[in-house]
Coordinates of C-alpha atoms in Angstrom, one line a residue:
Chain A
X1 CA 49.7 27.8 -31.3
X2 CA 47.3 29.8 -29.2
X3 CA 45.5 30.8 -32.4
X4 CA 45.0 27.1 -33.3
X5 CA 43.7 26.4 -29.8
X6 CA 41.2 29.2 -30.0
X7 CA 40.0 27.9 -33.4
X8 CA 39.5 24.4 -31.9
X9 CA 37.6 25.9 -29.0
X10 CA 35.2 27.7 -31.3
X11 CA 34.7 24.7 -33.5
X12 CA 33.8 22.6 -30.4
X13 CA 31.3 25.1 -29.1
X14 CA 29.3 25.3 -32.4
X15 CA 25.7 24.2 -32.0
X16 CA 24.3 21.6 -34.4
X17 CA 21.5 23.0 -36.4
X18 CA 18.1 21.3 -35.7
X19 CA 16.6 19.4 -38.5
X20 CA 13.0 18.1 -38.6
X21 CA 13.3 14.3 -38.5
X22 CA 12.1 12.7 -41.6
X23 CA 9.1 10.4 -41.2
X24 CA 9.6 6.8 -42.3
X25 CA 7.9 6.0 -45.5
X26 CA 5.8 3.3 -44.1
X27 CA 2.7 2.5 -42.0
X28 CA 3.8 2.8 -38.4
X29 CA 2.2 2.0 -35.0
X30 CA 2.9 2.2 -31.3
X31 CA 1.0 1.3 -28.1
X32 CA 1.1 2.0 -24.4
X33 CA -0.9 0.6 -21.5
X34 CA -2.5 3.4 -19.5
X35 CA -4.0 1.6 -16.4
X36 CA -1.9 0.7 -13.4
X37 CA -2.4 -1.8 -10.6
X38 CA -3.8 -5.3 -10.6
X39 CA -6.2 -6.3 -13.4
X40 CA -9.5 -7.0 -11.6
X41 CA -12.5 -8.6 -13.3
X42 CA -15.1 -5.9 -14.1
X43 CA -12.5 -3.2 -14.4
X44 CA -10.9 -1.9 -17.6
X45 CA -7.4 -2.4 -19.0
X46 CA -6.9 0.8 -21.1
X47 CA -4.5 1.2 -23.9
X48 CA -3.6 4.0 -26.3
X49 CA -2.9 2.8 -29.9
X50 CA -1.2 5.2 -32.3
X51 CA -1.2 4.7 -36.0
X52 CA 0.3 6.9 -38.8
X53 CA 1.4 6.8 -42.4
X54 CA 2.6 9.4 -44.9
X55 CA -0.1 10.8 -47.2
X56 CA 1.8 9.4 -50.2
X57 CA 1.1 5.9 -48.9
X58 CA -2.7 6.2 -48.7
X59 CA -4.9 6.4 -45.6
X60 CA -5.8 4.3 -42.7
X61 CA -8.9 2.1 -43.4
X62 CA -9.3 0.1 -40.2
X63 CA -7.9 -0.7 -36.8
X64 CA -8.5 -3.7 -34.6
X65 CA -7.5 -5.4 -31.4
X66 CA -7.5 -9.1 -30.8
X67 CA -7.6 -10.3 -27.2
X68 CA -6.5 -13.8 -26.3
X69 CA -9.6 -14.0 -24.0
X70 CA -12.7 -12.2 -25.2
X71 CA -13.6 -9.2 -23.1
X72 CA -17.0 -8.3 -21.7
X73 CA -19.6 -7.1 -24.2
X74 CA -18.8 -3.5 -23.1
X75 CA -15.2 -3.8 -24.4
X76 CA -14.6 -1.2 -27.1
X77 CA -12.1 0.6 -29.3
X78 CA -12.6 4.3 -29.5
X79 CA -13.8 5.6 -32.9
X80 CA -12.7 9.1 -32.0
X81 CA -9.3 10.7 -31.8
X82 CA -8.9 13.2 -29.0
X83 CA -7.1 16.5 -28.8
X84 CA -7.0 18.9 -25.9
X85 CA -8.5 22.4 -26.6
X86 CA -7.5 25.7 -25.1
X87 CA -9.7 25.2 -22.0
X88 CA -8.0 21.9 -21.2
X89 CA -11.0 19.8 -22.4
X90 CA -10.5 16.7 -24.5
X91 CA -12.4 17.0 -27.7
X92 CA -13.2 13.9 -29.8
X93 CA -13.0 13.8 -33.6
X94 CA -14.8 10.9 -35.0
X95 CA -12.7 9.0 -37.6
X96 CA -15.1 6.1 -38.2
X97 CA -18.0 4.1 -37.0
X98 CA -18.3 2.9 -33.4
X99 CA -16.3 -0.3 -32.8
X100 CA -17.8 -3.8 -33.3
X101 CA -17.0 -6.8 -31.2
X102 CA -16.8 -10.1 -33.0
X103 CA -15.6 -12.9 -30.7
X104 CA -12.1 -11.8 -29.5
X105 CA -11.8 -9.1 -32.0
X106 CA -12.8 -5.4 -31.6
X107 CA -12.7 -3.4 -34.8
X108 CA -13.2 0.1 -36.1
X109 CA -13.6 0.9 -39.8
X110 CA -12.5 4.4 -40.7
X111 CA -14.9 6.6 -42.6
X112 CA -12.8 9.8 -42.6
X113 CA -9.5 10.3 -44.5
X114 CA -7.0 9.8 -41.7
X115 CA -3.3 9.6 -41.8
X116 CA -2.5 9.7 -38.1
X117 CA -4.6 8.8 -35.1
X118 CA -4.4 7.6 -31.5
X119 CA -7.3 5.4 -30.4
X120 CA -8.1 4.3 -26.9
X121 CA -9.0 0.7 -26.2
X122 CA -10.9 -0.4 -23.2
X123 CA -10.8 -4.1 -22.4
X124 CA -13.4 -4.9 -19.8
X125 CA -12.0 -7.9 -17.9
X126 CA -14.3 -10.9 -17.9
X127 CA -14.7 -13.1 -14.8
X128 CA -13.7 -16.0 -17.0
X129 CA -10.2 -14.6 -17.3
X130 CA -9.5 -14.6 -13.5
X131 CA -6.2 -16.2 -12.7
X132 CA -5.2 -16.4 -16.4
X133 CA -3.0 -14.3 -18.6
X134 CA -4.3 -12.2 -21.5
X135 CA -2.5 -10.9 -24.5
X136 CA -3.5 -8.3 -27.1
X137 CA -2.6 -7.8 -30.8
X138 CA -3.3 -4.4 -32.1
X139 CA -3.3 -4.0 -35.8
X140 CA -4.1 -1.5 -38.6
X141 CA -4.6 -1.6 -42.3
X142 CA -4.0 1.1 -44.9
X143 CA -5.7 1.8 -48.2
X144 CA -2.8 0.4 -50.2
X145 CA -3.1 -2.9 -48.4
X146 CA -0.3 -2.5 -46.0
X147 CA -0.8 -3.9 -42.5
X148 CA 1.0 -3.5 -39.3
X149 CA 0.6 -5.0 -35.8
X150 CA 1.8 -4.5 -32.2
X151 CA 1.7 -7.1 -29.5
X152 CA 1.0 -6.2 -25.9
X153 CA 1.1 -8.5 -22.8
X154 CA 0.9 -11.0 -21.3
X155 CA -1.1 -9.4 -18.4
X156 CA -2.1 -11.5 -15.4
X157 CA -5.7 -11.2 -14.4
X158 CA -6.2 -11.1 -10.6
X159 CA -8.1 -13.8 -8.8
X160 CA -9.8 -11.1 -6.7
X161 CA -13.4 -10.1 -6.8
X162 CA -14.5 -6.6 -6.0
X163 CA -17.7 -4.9 -4.9
X164 CA -18.0 -1.1 -4.4
X165 CA -20.2 1.1 -2.3
X166 CA -22.4 -1.2 -0.3
X167 CA -24.5 0.8 2.1
X168 CA -24.7 -0.6 5.7
X169 CA -27.0 0.7 8.4
X170 CA -27.2 -0.1 12.1
X171 CA -30.1 -2.5 12.9
X172 CA -31.2 -2.6 9.2
X173 CA -28.9 -3.7 6.4
X174 CA -26.1 -4.8 8.7
X175 CA -25.4 -8.4 8.0
X176 CA -22.3 -8.7 5.7
X177 CA -21.6 -11.8 3.7
X178 CA -18.1 -12.2 2.3
X179 CA -19.1 -15.3 0.4
X180 CA -21.9 -13.4 -1.4
X181 CA -20.1 -10.0 -1.3
X182 CA -23.5 -8.6 -0.2
X183 CA -25.3 -7.1 2.8
X184 CA -28.5 -8.6 4.2
X185 CA -31.2 -7.1 6.3
X186 CA -32.6 -8.8 9.4
X187 CA -35.4 -10.2 7.3
X188 CA -33.1 -11.9 4.8
X189 CA -30.4 -12.9 7.3
X190 CA -31.9 -16.2 8.6
X191 CA -32.1 -17.6 5.1
X192 CA -28.4 -16.8 4.6
X193 CA -27.2 -17.5 8.1
X194 CA -24.4 -19.8 7.1
X195 CA -22.9 -17.1 4.8
X196 CA -23.0 -14.1 7.2
X197 CA -19.5 -13.3 8.4
X198 CA -19.9 -9.9 10.0
X199 CA -22.4 -7.6 11.6
X200 CA -22.1 -3.8 11.2
X201 CA -23.2 -1.8 14.2
X202 CA -22.9 1.7 15.5
X203 CA -22.9 2.5 19.3
X204 CA -22.2 5.8 20.9
X205 CA -21.2 4.5 24.4
X206 CA -20.1 7.1 26.9
X207 CA -16.6 6.7 28.2
X208 CA -15.3 4.4 25.4
X209 CA -14.9 4.7 21.7
X210 CA -17.1 2.0 20.2
X211 CA -18.8 3.9 17.3
X212 CA -18.7 2.1 13.9
X213 CA -17.9 -1.6 14.3
X214 CA -17.6 -4.8 12.4
X215 CA -18.2 -7.8 14.7
X216 CA -18.5 -11.4 13.8
X217 CA -21.7 -13.1 14.9
X218 CA -19.8 -15.5 17.1
X219 CA -17.9 -12.8 19.0
X220 CA -18.4 -12.2 22.7
X221 CA -21.7 -10.5 23.7
X222 CA -19.8 -7.4 25.0
X223 CA -19.0 -6.5 21.4
X224 CA -22.5 -7.1 20.3
X225 CA -24.3 -4.8 22.8
X226 CA -28.1 -4.8 22.8
X227 CA -28.3 -7.1 19.7
X228 CA -30.4 -10.2 19.3
X229 CA -29.0 -12.0 16.4
X230 CA -31.3 -13.9 14.0
X231 CA -31.2 -17.6 14.5
X232 CA -28.3 -19.5 13.0
X233 CA -25.8 -16.7 13.0
X234 CA -22.7 -17.9 14.8
X235 CA -19.7 -17.7 12.5
X236 CA -16.4 -16.5 14.1
X237 CA -14.6 -14.4 11.5
X238 CA -11.1 -13.2 12.0
X239 CA -10.7 -9.5 11.4
X240 CA -7.9 -7.0 11.9
X241 CA -8.1 -3.2 11.7
X242 CA -5.8 -1.2 9.4
X243 CA -5.2 2.4 8.7
X244 CA -3.6 4.3 5.8
X245 CA -4.5 1.5 3.3
X246 CA -6.7 3.3 0.9
X247 CA -6.7 1.0 -2.0
X248 CA -7.1 2.9 -5.3
X249 CA -9.8 0.7 -6.6
X250 CA -11.9 0.7 -3.5
X251 CA -11.3 4.3 -2.3
X252 CA -11.0 6.0 -5.7
X253 CA -8.9 8.7 -4.0
X254 CA -5.5 10.1 -5.0
X255 CA -3.4 7.4 -3.4
X256 CA -1.7 5.0 -5.8
X257 CA -1.9 2.0 -3.4
X258 CA -3.3 -1.3 -4.7
X259 CA -4.1 -4.5 -2.8
X260 CA -3.1 -7.4 -5.0
X261 CA -3.5 -11.2 -4.9
X262 CA -0.1 -11.5 -3.2
X263 CA -1.3 -9.4 -0.2
X264 CA -4.0 -11.9 0.4
X265 CA -1.7 -14.9 -0.2
X266 CA 0.8 -13.6 2.4
X267 CA -1.7 -12.4 4.9
X268 CA -1.3 -14.1 8.3
X269 CA -4.5 -13.7 10.4
X270 CA -3.3 -16.1 13.1
X271 CA -4.5 -14.9 16.5
X272 CA -6.6 -12.1 15.1
X273 CA -9.7 -11.0 17.0
X274 CA -13.3 -11.5 15.9
X275 CA -14.3 -7.9 16.1
X276 CA -13.0 -4.4 15.3
X277 CA -14.5 -1.3 16.8
X278 CA -14.1 2.5 16.4
X279 CA -13.7 2.3 12.6
X280 CA -13.3 5.7 11.0
X281 CA -13.8 6.9 7.4
X282 CA -10.9 5.7 5.2
X283 CA -10.0 2.9 7.6
X284 CA -10.2 -0.7 6.6
X285 CA -10.1 -4.3 7.9
X286 CA -8.5 -7.5 6.8
X287 CA -10.9 -10.4 7.1
X288 CA -10.7 -14.2 7.0
X289 CA -13.9 -16.2 7.0
X290 CA -14.5 -18.9 9.6
X291 CA -14.3 -21.7 7.0
X292 CA -10.9 -20.3 5.7
X293 CA -12.4 -20.1 2.2
X294 CA -12.1 -16.4 1.7
X295 CA -9.9 -13.5 2.7
X296 CA -11.1 -10.0 2.1
X297 CA -10.3 -6.4 2.7
X298 CA -13.2 -4.2 3.7
X299 CA -12.7 -0.4 3.2
X300 CA -14.8 2.2 4.9
X301 CA -15.6 4.7 2.2
X302 CA -17.8 6.8 4.4
X303 CA -19.2 6.7 8.0
X304 CA -22.1 8.8 9.2
X305 CA -22.5 9.0 13.0
X306 CA -25.9 10.8 12.8
X307 CA -27.4 8.2 10.5
X308 CA -25.7 5.3 12.2
X309 CA -24.6 4.1 8.8
X310 CA -21.6 3.6 6.6
X311 CA -20.6 2.8 3.0
X312 CA -18.2 0.0 2.5
X313 CA -16.3 -1.5 -0.4
X314 CA -14.7 -5.0 -0.6
X315 CA -11.9 -6.9 -2.3
X316 CA -12.1 -10.6 -1.9
X317 CA -9.7 -13.4 -2.6
X318 CA -10.8 -17.1 -2.8
X319 CA -8.3 -19.4 -1.0
X320 CA -9.9 -22.7 -1.6
Chain B
X1 CA 76.7 29.8 5.9
X2 CA 77.2 27.9 9.1
X3 CA 74.1 29.6 10.5
X4 CA 72.0 28.4 7.5
X5 CA 73.2 24.8 8.0
X6 CA 72.3 24.9 11.7
X7 CA 68.8 26.2 10.9
X8 CA 68.2 23.4 8.3
X9 CA 69.3 20.7 10.8
X10 CA 67.0 22.2 13.4
X11 CA 64.1 21.9 11.0
X12 CA 64.8 18.3 10.4
X13 CA 65.0 17.5 14.1
X14 CA 61.6 19.3 14.6
X15 CA 60.0 17.2 11.9
X16 CA 61.3 14.0 13.4
X17 CA 60.1 14.9 16.9
X18 CA 56.6 15.8 15.5
X19 CA 56.5 12.4 13.7
X20 CA 57.5 10.5 16.8
X21 CA 54.8 12.3 18.9
X22 CA 52.1 11.5 16.4
X23 CA 53.2 7.9 16.2
X24 CA 53.2 7.5 20.0
X25 CA 49.7 9.1 20.1
X26 CA 48.3 6.6 17.5
X27 CA 50.0 3.8 19.4
X28 CA 48.6 4.7 22.7
X29 CA 45.0 5.2 21.5
X30 CA 42.6 2.6 23.0
X31 CA 40.4 0.6 20.7
X32 CA 36.7 1.8 20.6
X33 CA 34.7 -0.5 22.8
X34 CA 31.8 -2.2 21.1
X35 CA 29.3 -4.6 22.6
X36 CA 27.9 -7.8 21.2
X37 CA 25.3 -5.9 19.1
X38 CA 28.0 -3.7 17.6
X39 CA 26.9 -0.7 19.7
X40 CA 29.3 1.7 21.2
X41 CA 30.0 1.2 25.0
X42 CA 30.2 4.6 26.5
X43 CA 30.8 5.9 30.0
X44 CA 27.2 6.7 30.8
X45 CA 25.7 4.9 33.8
X46 CA 22.2 6.3 33.5
X47 CA 19.6 3.6 33.0
X48 CA 15.9 4.4 32.6
X49 CA 12.9 4.5 30.2
X50 CA 12.0 8.1 29.3
X51 CA 8.9 7.5 27.2
X52 CA 6.6 4.6 26.2
X53 CA 4.3 4.1 23.3
X54 CA 2.0 1.2 22.4
X55 CA 0.6 0.8 18.9
X56 CA -2.2 -1.4 17.7
X57 CA -2.4 -3.6 14.6
X58 CA -3.2 -0.5 12.5
X59 CA 0.0 1.2 13.8
X60 CA -2.1 3.8 15.6
X61 CA -1.7 4.4 19.3
X62 CA -3.9 2.4 21.7
X63 CA -3.1 4.5 24.8
X64 CA -6.0 6.5 26.3
X65 CA -3.4 8.8 27.9
X66 CA 0.3 9.1 28.4
X67 CA 1.9 6.0 30.0
X68 CA 3.0 6.5 33.7
X69 CA 6.7 5.6 34.0
X70 CA 8.1 5.0 37.5
X71 CA 11.9 4.9 37.2
X72 CA 12.3 4.0 40.9
X73 CA 9.8 1.1 40.9
X74 CA 10.7 0.3 37.3
X75 CA 7.2 0.1 36.1
X76 CA 5.3 1.3 33.0
X77 CA 1.6 1.6 33.5
X78 CA -0.5 2.1 30.4
X79 CA -4.2 2.1 29.9
X80 CA -5.5 1.0 26.4
X81 CA -8.8 1.6 24.7
X82 CA -11.7 -0.7 25.2
X83 CA -11.7 -3.3 22.6
X84 CA -7.9 -3.2 21.9
X85 CA -6.5 -6.4 20.4
X86 CA -4.0 -7.2 23.1
X87 CA -2.4 -10.0 21.1
X88 CA -1.0 -7.6 18.4
X89 CA 0.6 -4.7 20.1
X90 CA 3.8 -2.9 19.1
X91 CA 5.6 -1.4 22.1
X92 CA 8.1 1.4 21.6
X93 CA 10.5 2.5 24.3
X94 CA 12.5 5.7 24.4
X95 CA 15.6 5.2 26.6
X96 CA 18.2 7.4 28.1
X97 CA 21.2 8.2 25.8
X98 CA 23.4 5.2 24.9
X99 CA 21.1 2.7 26.8
X100 CA 19.7 -0.4 25.0
X101 CA 16.7 -2.7 25.5
X102 CA 16.6 -6.4 26.2
X103 CA 14.8 -8.3 24.7
X104 CA 14.7 -6.3 21.5
X105 CA 11.4 -5.3 19.9
X106 CA 11.2 -7.2 16.7
X107 CA 7.5 -7.0 15.9
X108 CA 4.0 -7.3 17.3
X109 CA 3.9 -8.7 20.8
X110 CA 1.3 -10.5 22.8
X111 CA 0.2 -8.5 25.9
X112 CA -3.0 -10.4 26.5
X113 CA -1.7 -12.2 29.7
X114 CA -2.6 -9.3 32.0
X115 CA -1.9 -11.3 35.1
X116 CA 1.8 -11.8 34.0
X117 CA 3.0 -8.5 32.7
X118 CA 5.8 -8.4 30.2
X119 CA 9.2 -7.3 31.3
X120 CA 11.9 -5.5 29.5
X121 CA 15.4 -4.7 30.7
X122 CA 17.2 -1.4 30.1
X123 CA 21.0 -1.6 30.0
X124 CA 23.1 1.5 30.6
X125 CA 25.5 3.0 28.1
X126 CA 28.5 1.6 30.0
X127 CA 26.7 -1.8 30.0
X128 CA 27.2 -2.0 33.8
X129 CA 23.7 -1.2 35.0
X130 CA 20.6 -3.2 34.2
X131 CA 17.1 -2.3 35.3
X132 CA 14.1 -4.5 34.5
X133 CA 10.8 -2.7 33.8
X134 CA 7.4 -4.3 34.1
X135 CA 4.8 -3.1 31.6
X136 CA 1.4 -3.2 33.2
X137 CA -1.4 -2.9 30.6
X138 CA -4.9 -2.0 31.8
X139 CA -7.9 -2.1 29.4
X140 CA -10.2 1.0 29.6
X141 CA -13.4 -0.2 31.5
X142 CA -16.8 0.2 29.9

């Protein structure tokens, strides 16, 4: 009896021998989306598209991606397959000619005998796609006429606009327009008076922490010290200071935090002041324009006390 | 034989007595007193604020220095930075053990009416003592 038990125990513990899985005898493909966060016009949606077939079934002759909305002209499908070398560098091996965009289709024709490849696809989101959904069909063709395809999406394209790294300087380029997503100098400000929402200023005032500030032109004079505004600037913009909100798109730092359409839709700016002072590097501010047309998030990429200047980036959402 | 029987009977009696004692102990135990918020009512009669913090809309402190808490006069005097948005302030009270606050802090609070300071009551652990604190906010002058 005990001998039988021992036998059973030994049988149960025996490892299964590993066998290399057999490849399917067909053209195969797979795809992953590599980018995270909201899909903002001007940015990429990146995919990795893998294709393979056994040598007995020929070679890959072409790969293509069809987008439901044509991407910007800079959209492309890689014509190189990458491997990582011993130094950790990605080395590209060209497998065909650079991709060609024809309408909604981006195509690569293979010129090298290739049986397995992973190609990156960079879809540059066009402004025309804002607020819409976009789908992709990845497909490949082999030399024996076999075709295969892989559908991805739908992906919602954000209604947000974005602008990066606008330099602002005290008493110079200091008039910020959310409507234009631009910064004007004192010379240009009067011509755009109805679109200027905020004034950037730097003041080192003893006894208080004023420093880098964003103040609406219609705010009280105590928050616009020693400033004579160009004629016509009088908008009262609601603004609220934030901290620890380093949006990945704006800050381009290691924090995986994204401001999305929903944040702007749910933002309640009721009772917010018309100024924020003592803004530090990596701080930010929610903004709602006086006409209620736009909401925005302004991020302080960099502040320089000695130069009385800063670099700002902005995400903007149109309400009306 | 008789001795063994006697010892067994004694054991049974002992078990029955122990059971009776434990039953009476359970029966006599009072129910734990709980207040309307589901918080435990204790015997503590202490009733004071031990620390006070005031956060701005960015959840960073707006105090220029530590708040002055007078537990006799029941006041909290706090000076905030110049330019602080007084309409969106988040007060945080630290209270003595077992005490609770009324009204509860549920979000940002408007402290902009400087002439009429906000008041908060501290209620002791035994829920018998109630002290109302006045929060006096002063803006740092320029």
